[in-house]
Coordinates of C-alpha atoms in Angstrom, one line a residue:
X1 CA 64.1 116.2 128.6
X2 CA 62.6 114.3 125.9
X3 CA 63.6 114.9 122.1
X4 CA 61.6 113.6 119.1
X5 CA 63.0 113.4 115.3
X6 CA 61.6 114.0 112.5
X7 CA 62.8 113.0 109.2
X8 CA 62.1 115.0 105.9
X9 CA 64.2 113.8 102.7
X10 CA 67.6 115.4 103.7
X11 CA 66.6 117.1 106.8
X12 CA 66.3 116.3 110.5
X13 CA 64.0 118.5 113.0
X14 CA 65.0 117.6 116.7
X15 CA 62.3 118.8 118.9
X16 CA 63.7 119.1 122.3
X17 CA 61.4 119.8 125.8
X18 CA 62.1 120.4 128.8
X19 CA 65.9 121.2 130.6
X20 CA 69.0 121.1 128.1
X21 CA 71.5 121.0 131.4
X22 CA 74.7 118.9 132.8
X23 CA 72.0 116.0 133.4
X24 CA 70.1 115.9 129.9
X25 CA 73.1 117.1 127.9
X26 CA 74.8 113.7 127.5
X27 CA 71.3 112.4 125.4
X28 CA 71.4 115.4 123.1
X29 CA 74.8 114.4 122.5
X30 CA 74.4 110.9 122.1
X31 CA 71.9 111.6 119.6
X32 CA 73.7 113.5 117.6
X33 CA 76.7 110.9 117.4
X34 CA 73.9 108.9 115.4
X35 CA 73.0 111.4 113.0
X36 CA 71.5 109.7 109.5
X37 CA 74.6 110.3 106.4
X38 CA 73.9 113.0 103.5
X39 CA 71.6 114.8 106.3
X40 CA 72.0 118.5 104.6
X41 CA 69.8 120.6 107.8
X42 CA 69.8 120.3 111.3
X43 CA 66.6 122.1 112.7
X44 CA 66.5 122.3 116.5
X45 CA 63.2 123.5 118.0
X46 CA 63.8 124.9 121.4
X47 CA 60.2 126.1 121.8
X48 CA 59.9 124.0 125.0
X49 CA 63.0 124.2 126.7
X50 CA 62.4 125.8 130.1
X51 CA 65.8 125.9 130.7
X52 CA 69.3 125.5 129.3
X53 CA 72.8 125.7 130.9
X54 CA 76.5 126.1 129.8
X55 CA 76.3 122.1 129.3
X56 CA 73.6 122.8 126.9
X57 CA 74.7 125.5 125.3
X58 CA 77.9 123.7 124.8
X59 CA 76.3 120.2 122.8
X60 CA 74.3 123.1 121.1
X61 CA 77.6 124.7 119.5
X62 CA 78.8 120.7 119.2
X63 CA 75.9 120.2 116.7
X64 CA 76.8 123.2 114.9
X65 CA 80.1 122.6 114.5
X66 CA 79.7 118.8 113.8
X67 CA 77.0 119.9 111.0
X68 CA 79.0 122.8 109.5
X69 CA 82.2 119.9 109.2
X70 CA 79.5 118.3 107.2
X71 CA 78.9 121.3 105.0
X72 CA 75.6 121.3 106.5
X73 CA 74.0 123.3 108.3
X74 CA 72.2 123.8 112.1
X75 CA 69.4 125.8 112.4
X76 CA 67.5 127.1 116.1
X77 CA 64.1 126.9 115.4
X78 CA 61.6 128.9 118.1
X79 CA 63.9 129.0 121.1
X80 CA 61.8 129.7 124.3
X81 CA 61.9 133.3 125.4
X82 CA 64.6 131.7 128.0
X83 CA 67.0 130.4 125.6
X84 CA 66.9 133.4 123.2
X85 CA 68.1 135.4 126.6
X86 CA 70.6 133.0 127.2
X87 CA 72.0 132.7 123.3
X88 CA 71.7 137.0 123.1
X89 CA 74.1 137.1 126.6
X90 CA 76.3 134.8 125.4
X91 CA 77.0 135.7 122.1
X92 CA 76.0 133.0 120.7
X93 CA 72.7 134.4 118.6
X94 CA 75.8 135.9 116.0
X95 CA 77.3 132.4 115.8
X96 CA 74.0 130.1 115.1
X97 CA 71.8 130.5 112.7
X98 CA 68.6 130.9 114.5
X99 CA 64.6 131.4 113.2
X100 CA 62.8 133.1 116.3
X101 CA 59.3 132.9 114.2

């Protein structure tokens, strides 16, 4: 799993590819403990995540929850066809805020 940044005034876009799982979880989550001050959006492309797990899901809802404690917020940007199955069986699409398009 690779993920780039993108900076834009008070937003971030993290664009993640490849697996969000119990191995790559741990850098999505280190990356998040470094997240820039005053940072207002959180936009996480999933477009090329092949594959995501309960680890995954789990630093996903962190980032949420870290962001909203910020009153900020997270935003799912273009999740994979894979990862909108997973967030729709979970639940999860009615807790994120997520932008399929």
């Amino acid at each position: 799993m690779t993920i780039t940044e993108n900076k834009n005034g008070d937003s971030l876009d993290f664009i993640v590819v490849g697996r969000l799982d119990t191995t790559t979880a741990p850098l999505f989550e280190s990356r998040l403990k470094g997240l820039p001050k005053g940072l207002k959006i959180l936009n996480v492309n999933l477009k090329d995540v092949e594959y995501i797990s309960s680890a995954g899901l789990r630093v996903v809802l962190l980032a949420h929850k870290m962001m909203a404690g910020l009153g900020s917020k997270m935003i799912i940007k273009h999740p994979s066809e894979f990862c909108v199955q997973v967030l729709e069986a979970t639940g999860m699409d009615s807790v994120l805020s997520i932008e399929k398009d």
